[in-house]
Coordinates of C-alpha atoms in Angstrom, one line a residue:
X754 CA -52.0 12.4 35.5
X755 CA -54.0 13.4 32.4
X756 CA -50.8 14.8 30.8
X757 CA -48.5 12.1 32.2
X758 CA -50.2 9.0 30.8
X759 CA -50.1 10.1 27.1
X760 CA -46.5 11.2 27.5
X761 CA -45.6 7.9 29.2
X762 CA -47.4 6.0 26.5
X763 CA -45.6 8.0 23.8
X764 CA -42.2 7.4 25.6
X765 CA -42.9 3.7 26.0
X766 CA -43.9 3.5 22.3
X767 CA -40.6 5.2 21.3
X768 CA -38.6 2.9 23.5
X769 CA -40.4 -0.1 22.1
X770 CA -39.8 1.1 18.5
X771 CA -36.2 1.8 19.3
X772 CA -35.8 -1.7 20.7
X773 CA -37.5 -3.1 17.6
X774 CA -35.2 -1.2 15.3
X775 CA -32.2 -2.3 17.3
X776 CA -33.4 -5.9 17.2
X777 CA -33.8 -5.7 13.4
X778 CA -30.5 -3.9 12.8
X779 CA -28.3 -6.3 14.9
X780 CA -29.1 -9.5 12.8
X781 CA -28.7 -7.5 9.6
X782 CA -25.2 -6.4 10.7
X783 CA -24.3 -9.8 12.0
X784 CA -25.0 -11.3 8.5
X785 CA -22.1 -9.4 7.0
X786 CA -20.9 -10.5 4.6
X787 CA -24.3 -11.3 3.1
X788 CA -24.7 -13.3 -0.1
X789 CA -23.0 -10.8 -2.3
X790 CA -19.4 -10.3 -3.3
X791 CA -17.0 -8.1 -1.4
X792 CA -14.8 -6.0 -3.7
X793 CA -11.1 -5.4 -2.9
X794 CA -9.8 -2.5 -5.0
X795 CA -6.1 -2.5 -5.9
X796 CA -5.2 1.0 -7.1
X797 CA -2.3 -0.2 -9.2
X798 CA -1.8 -2.3 -12.3
X799 CA -2.0 -6.1 -12.3
X800 CA 1.3 -7.9 -11.7
X801 CA 2.8 -5.7 -9.0
X802 CA 3.1 -6.2 -5.3
X803 CA -0.1 -4.3 -4.6
X804 CA -2.0 -6.5 -6.9
X805 CA -0.3 -9.7 -5.6
X806 CA -1.1 -8.9 -2.0
X807 CA -4.6 -7.9 -2.8
X808 CA -5.3 -11.2 -4.4
X809 CA -3.6 -13.1 -1.7
X810 CA -5.7 -11.5 1.0
X811 CA -8.9 -11.8 -1.1
X812 CA -8.4 -15.5 -1.3
X813 CA -7.6 -16.3 2.3
X814 CA -9.7 -13.7 4.0
X815 CA -12.6 -14.9 1.8
X816 CA -12.1 -18.4 3.1
X817 CA -12.3 -17.2 6.7
X818 CA -15.3 -15.0 6.1
X819 CA -17.0 -17.5 3.8
X820 CA -17.3 -14.7 1.3
X821 CA -16.6 -14.2 -2.4
X822 CA -14.0 -11.5 -2.5
X823 CA -13.3 -10.2 -6.0
X824 CA -10.4 -8.0 -7.0
X825 CA -10.7 -4.9 -9.2
X826 CA -7.6 -3.0 -10.5
X827 CA -8.3 0.7 -10.7
X828 CA -4.9 2.1 -11.5
X829 CA -3.7 5.6 -12.2
X830 CA -2.7 8.9 -10.6
X831 CA -0.3 7.2 -8.1
X832 CA -3.2 5.2 -6.6
X833 CA -5.6 8.1 -6.3
X834 CA -8.1 6.9 -8.8
X835 CA -8.7 3.6 -7.0
X836 CA -8.5 5.2 -3.6
X837 CA -11.0 7.9 -4.6
X838 CA -13.4 5.3 -5.9
X839 CA -13.4 3.6 -2.5
X840 CA -13.6 6.8 -0.5
X841 CA -16.8 7.7 -2.4
X842 CA -18.4 4.2 -2.2
X843 CA -21.1 3.1 0.3
X844 CA -19.6 2.5 3.7
X845 CA -21.1 -0.9 4.0
X846 CA -18.0 -3.1 3.9
X847 CA -18.5 -4.3 0.4
X848 CA -15.8 -2.0 -1.2
X849 CA -12.4 -2.1 0.4
X850 CA -9.1 -0.5 -0.6
X851 CA -5.7 -2.1 -0.5
X852 CA -4.0 1.2 0.3
X853 CA -0.3 1.6 0.6
X854 CA 2.6 3.9 1.5
X855 CA 1.6 6.1 -1.5
X856 CA -2.2 6.5 -1.1
X857 CA -1.9 6.9 2.7
X858 CA 1.7 8.0 3.1
X859 CA 3.3 10.2 0.4
X860 CA 0.3 11.5 -1.5
X861 CA -1.1 13.7 1.3
X862 CA 2.1 15.9 1.2
X863 CA 3.1 15.5 -2.4
X864 CA -0.2 16.6 -4.0
X865 CA -1.7 20.0 -3.2
X866 CA -5.0 18.8 -4.4
X867 CA -6.4 15.3 -4.0
X868 CA -9.8 13.7 -4.7
X869 CA -9.8 12.3 -1.2
X870 CA -8.6 13.1 2.3
X871 CA -6.4 10.2 3.6
X872 CA -7.1 11.1 7.2
X873 CA -10.8 11.8 7.0
X874 CA -12.3 9.8 4.2
X875 CA -11.2 6.3 5.3
X876 CA -11.4 4.0 8.2
X877 CA -8.3 1.9 8.9
X878 CA -9.1 -1.8 8.8
X879 CA -5.9 -4.0 8.9
X880 CA -2.2 -3.9 8.1
X881 CA -1.1 -6.5 5.6
X882 CA 2.6 -6.4 4.8
X883 CA 5.7 -4.3 4.1
X884 CA 8.1 -4.8 1.1
X885 CA 11.6 -3.3 0.9
X886 CA 12.4 -1.1 -2.1
X887 CA 15.2 -2.4 -4.3
X888 CA 17.3 -0.9 -7.1
X889 CA 17.3 -2.9 -10.3
X890 CA 19.3 -2.1 -13.4
X891 CA 19.1 -3.3 -17.0
X892 CA 21.5 -6.2 -17.3
X893 CA 22.6 -5.1 -20.8
X894 CA 24.5 -2.1 -19.3
X895 CA 27.0 -4.5 -17.7
X896 CA 26.6 -2.9 -14.3
X897 CA 27.1 -5.2 -11.3
X898 CA 27.2 -2.9 -8.3
X899 CA 26.2 0.5 -7.1
X900 CA 29.8 1.6 -7.6
X901 CA 29.6 0.5 -11.2
X902 CA 26.5 2.5 -11.6
X903 CA 28.2 5.6 -10.2
X904 CA 31.0 5.3 -12.7
X905 CA 28.6 4.8 -15.6
X906 CA 26.5 7.7 -14.5
X907 CA 29.4 10.1 -14.7
X908 CA 29.2 9.9 -18.5
X909 CA 25.6 9.0 -19.1
X910 CA 22.3 10.6 -18.2
X911 CA 20.2 7.9 -16.4
X912 CA 16.5 7.3 -16.4
X913 CA 14.8 5.5 -13.6
X914 CA 11.3 4.0 -13.4
X915 CA 9.0 3.7 -10.4
X916 CA 5.4 2.8 -9.7
X917 CA 4.4 6.5 -9.9
X918 CA 5.1 10.0 -8.9
X919 CA 5.5 10.3 -5.1
X920 CA 5.5 6.5 -4.5
X921 CA 8.2 5.0 -2.2
X922 CA 10.1 3.9 -5.3
X923 CA 10.1 7.5 -6.6
X924 CA 11.3 8.8 -3.2
X925 CA 14.0 6.3 -3.1
X926 CA 15.3 7.2 -6.5
X927 CA 15.2 10.9 -5.7
X928 CA 17.0 10.4 -2.4
X929 CA 19.6 8.3 -4.2
X930 CA 20.0 11.0 -6.8
X931 CA 20.5 13.7 -4.2
X932 CA 23.0 11.6 -2.3
X933 CA 25.1 10.7 -5.3
X934 CA 24.7 13.8 -7.5
X935 CA 23.9 11.6 -10.5
X936 CA 21.9 13.1 -13.4
X937 CA 18.8 11.0 -13.4
X938 CA 15.3 11.6 -14.8
X939 CA 12.2 10.0 -13.3
X940 CA 9.8 8.0 -15.5
X941 CA 6.6 7.2 -13.7
X942 CA 4.5 4.1 -14.4
X943 CA 1.1 2.7 -13.2
X944 CA 2.8 0.1 -11.0
X945 CA 6.0 -1.7 -10.2
X946 CA 5.5 -4.4 -12.8
X947 CA 5.5 -2.1 -15.9
X948 CA 8.5 -0.2 -14.5
X949 CA 10.5 -3.5 -14.1
X950 CA 9.3 -4.6 -17.6
X951 CA 10.7 -1.4 -19.2
X952 CA 14.0 -1.8 -17.2
X953 CA 14.3 -5.3 -18.6
X954 CA 13.6 -4.0 -22.1
X955 CA 16.0 -1.0 -21.8
X956 CA 13.4 1.7 -22.1
X957 CA 14.7 2.9 -18.7
X958 CA 18.2 2.3 -17.3
X959 CA 17.1 1.3 -13.8
X960 CA 14.1 1.2 -11.5
X961 CA 13.3 1.5 -7.8
X962 CA 10.5 -1.0 -7.1
X963 CA 9.3 -3.4 -4.4
X964 CA 11.2 -6.6 -3.9
X965 CA 8.3 -8.7 -5.0
X966 CA 8.3 -7.3 -8.5
X967 CA 12.0 -7.5 -8.9
X968 CA 12.5 -11.1 -7.7
X969 CA 9.9 -12.5 -10.0
X970 CA 11.8 -11.2 -13.0
X971 CA 15.4 -11.8 -11.7
X972 CA 15.6 -15.3 -13.2
X973 CA 15.2 -13.9 -16.7
X974 CA 18.7 -12.6 -16.5
X975 CA 17.6 -9.2 -18.0
X976 CA 17.8 -7.2 -14.8
X977 CA 20.2 -7.2 -11.9
X978 CA 19.3 -6.2 -8.4
X979 CA 22.0 -3.9 -7.0
X980 CA 20.9 -2.8 -3.6
X981 CA 18.0 -3.0 -1.1
X982 CA 16.8 0.2 0.7
X983 CA 16.4 -1.6 4.0
X984 CA 18.3 -1.7 7.3
X985 CA 19.1 -5.3 6.8
X986 CA 19.6 -7.7 3.9
X987 CA 16.4 -9.6 3.1
X988 CA 15.9 -13.4 3.2
X989 CA 14.9 -13.5 -0.4
X990 CA 18.0 -11.6 -1.5
X991 CA 20.8 -12.5 1.0
X992 CA 23.6 -11.6 -1.5
X993 CA 22.2 -8.2 -2.3
X994 CA 23.8 -5.4 -0.2
X995 CA 21.8 -2.7 1.6
X996 CA 22.1 0.9 0.6
X997 CA 24.1 1.5 3.8
X998 CA 26.5 -1.2 2.8
X999 CA 26.8 0.4 -0.6
X1000 CA 27.8 3.6 1.1
X1001 CA 24.5 5.4 1.5
X1002 CA 23.1 5.0 5.0
X1003 CA 19.7 6.5 5.8
X1004 CA 18.2 5.5 2.5
X1005 CA 15.6 3.2 4.0
X1006 CA 12.3 2.9 2.2
X1007 CA 9.7 0.2 2.2
X1008 CA 6.3 -0.2 0.5
X1009 CA 3.7 -1.0 3.0
X1010 CA 0.2 -2.3 2.3
X1011 CA -3.0 -2.0 4.4
X1012 CA -6.7 -2.4 4.0
X1013 CA -9.0 0.7 4.3
X1014 CA -12.7 1.1 4.3
X1015 CA -14.7 4.2 3.5
X1016 CA -15.3 6.5 6.5
X1017 CA -18.5 5.6 8.3
X1018 CA -18.2 1.9 7.8
X1019 CA -19.6 0.2 10.9
X1020 CA -17.1 -0.9 13.6
X1021 CA -18.6 -4.5 13.5
X1022 CA -17.8 -4.8 9.8
X1023 CA -14.3 -3.5 10.3
X1024 CA -13.8 -6.0 13.2
X1025 CA -14.9 -8.8 10.9
X1026 CA -12.4 -7.8 8.2
X1027 CA -9.6 -7.3 10.7
X1028 CA -10.2 -10.8 12.3
X1029 CA -10.1 -12.4 8.8
X1030 CA -6.9 -10.5 8.0
X1031 CA -5.3 -11.7 11.3
X1032 CA -6.3 -15.3 10.5
X1033 CA -4.9 -15.0 7.0
X1034 CA -1.6 -13.7 8.1
X1035 CA -1.3 -16.6 10.6
X1036 CA -1.9 -19.2 7.8
X1037 CA 1.3 -21.1 6.9
X1038 CA 0.5 -20.9 3.2
X1039 CA 0.2 -17.2 3.4
X1040 CA 3.4 -16.9 5.3
X1041 CA 5.2 -18.9 2.6
X1042 CA 3.7 -16.7 -0.1
X1043 CA 4.9 -13.6 1.7
X1044 CA 8.4 -15.0 2.2
X1045 CA 8.6 -15.8 -1.5
X1046 CA 8.0 -12.1 -2.2
X1047 CA 10.3 -10.9 0.5
X1048 CA 7.3 -9.4 2.2
X1049 CA 6.9 -9.2 5.9
X1050 CA 3.4 -9.9 7.1
X1051 CA 2.5 -7.4 9.9
X1052 CA -0.7 -7.6 11.9
X1053 CA -2.1 -4.4 13.4
X1054 CA -5.5 -3.6 15.0
X1055 CA -7.5 -0.8 13.2
X1056 CA -6.4 1.6 16.0
X1057 CA -2.7 0.6 15.6
X1058 CA -2.9 1.0 11.9
X1059 CA -4.4 4.5 12.3
X1060 CA -1.5 5.6 14.4
X1061 CA 1.0 4.0 12.1
X1062 CA -0.1 5.5 8.8
X1063 CA -0.5 9.0 10.4
X1064 CA 3.1 8.7 11.5
X1065 CA 4.1 7.7 8.0
X1066 CA 2.4 10.7 6.5
X1067 CA 4.7 12.8 8.7
X1068 CA 7.8 10.8 7.9
X1069 CA 7.3 10.8 4.2
X1070 CA 6.3 14.4 4.3
X1071 CA 9.7 15.3 5.8
X1072 CA 11.4 13.5 2.9
X1073 CA 9.3 15.2 0.3
X1074 CA 9.9 18.6 1.8
X1075 CA 13.7 17.9 2.1
X1076 CA 13.8 16.8 -1.6
X1077 CA 11.6 19.7 -2.6
X1078 CA 9.2 17.4 -4.5
X1079 CA 5.7 18.2 -5.6
X1080 CA 3.1 16.9 -8.1
X1081 CA -0.1 18.2 -9.7

């Protein structure tokens, strides 16, 4: 008894302290987001699909969460600069990445060395949308179809732009090059928007970019959209043929976008963000905005997103190995 009572008191004290800590921790977690801004990092330049979707989600998720969500563009290295910044940030829910099919799809295979591990350094939060890749060409070339491009390419060396080395636009261009035998050199940019801008100005002959970036510039008359790398024609571009219709089946590439938090972020925080994402995607105004960009809003739970992006790492990895691509 003499030994039991002190041990029992100590045990009771520890239990009481644990309950006190739990009692204090629960309200602190429930307060997320507290009275401080949440930062959404877009790892690409302003003006492209990644930037557009980041700002769209920041606005409508912020309304649901009653939080001030600010957007910061940290572009470069095919999204790795921005992704790395998030991976190294505090896992408290206040720094979130709008990742995509490059940061969490192609990069893990393409780059032998990366400043982050896509599988270990992040926690999947929510899927946002997918955007088909399209082929756009400088209108001044007088090319109106894929067949016209093939004829032109027989006597000209072509240059094509994309959002960066190893992105879905780059893979689409390399797959098209392999399928057609055209002599094409890749010119990487820090996002779709500058790639389209240079295609409009003639600095590159064509570009493989997300539909959103192409449709916003189509009205200028300085670019033409020749094909969409998707199984079906899109609602935004009903008159544009698919790659299969142009004679190249199997060239199906879409840019997808999803939110990721640093590894170690509390499940309750992830759940709050995921619920806000689900509410945003169900908002009619958001649906209209996505339709205008030919983007398909896709809700997934964190667990479903985890399974999806791991499968994409494998799928894109197969393409990268087939095309024998690599990057430093």
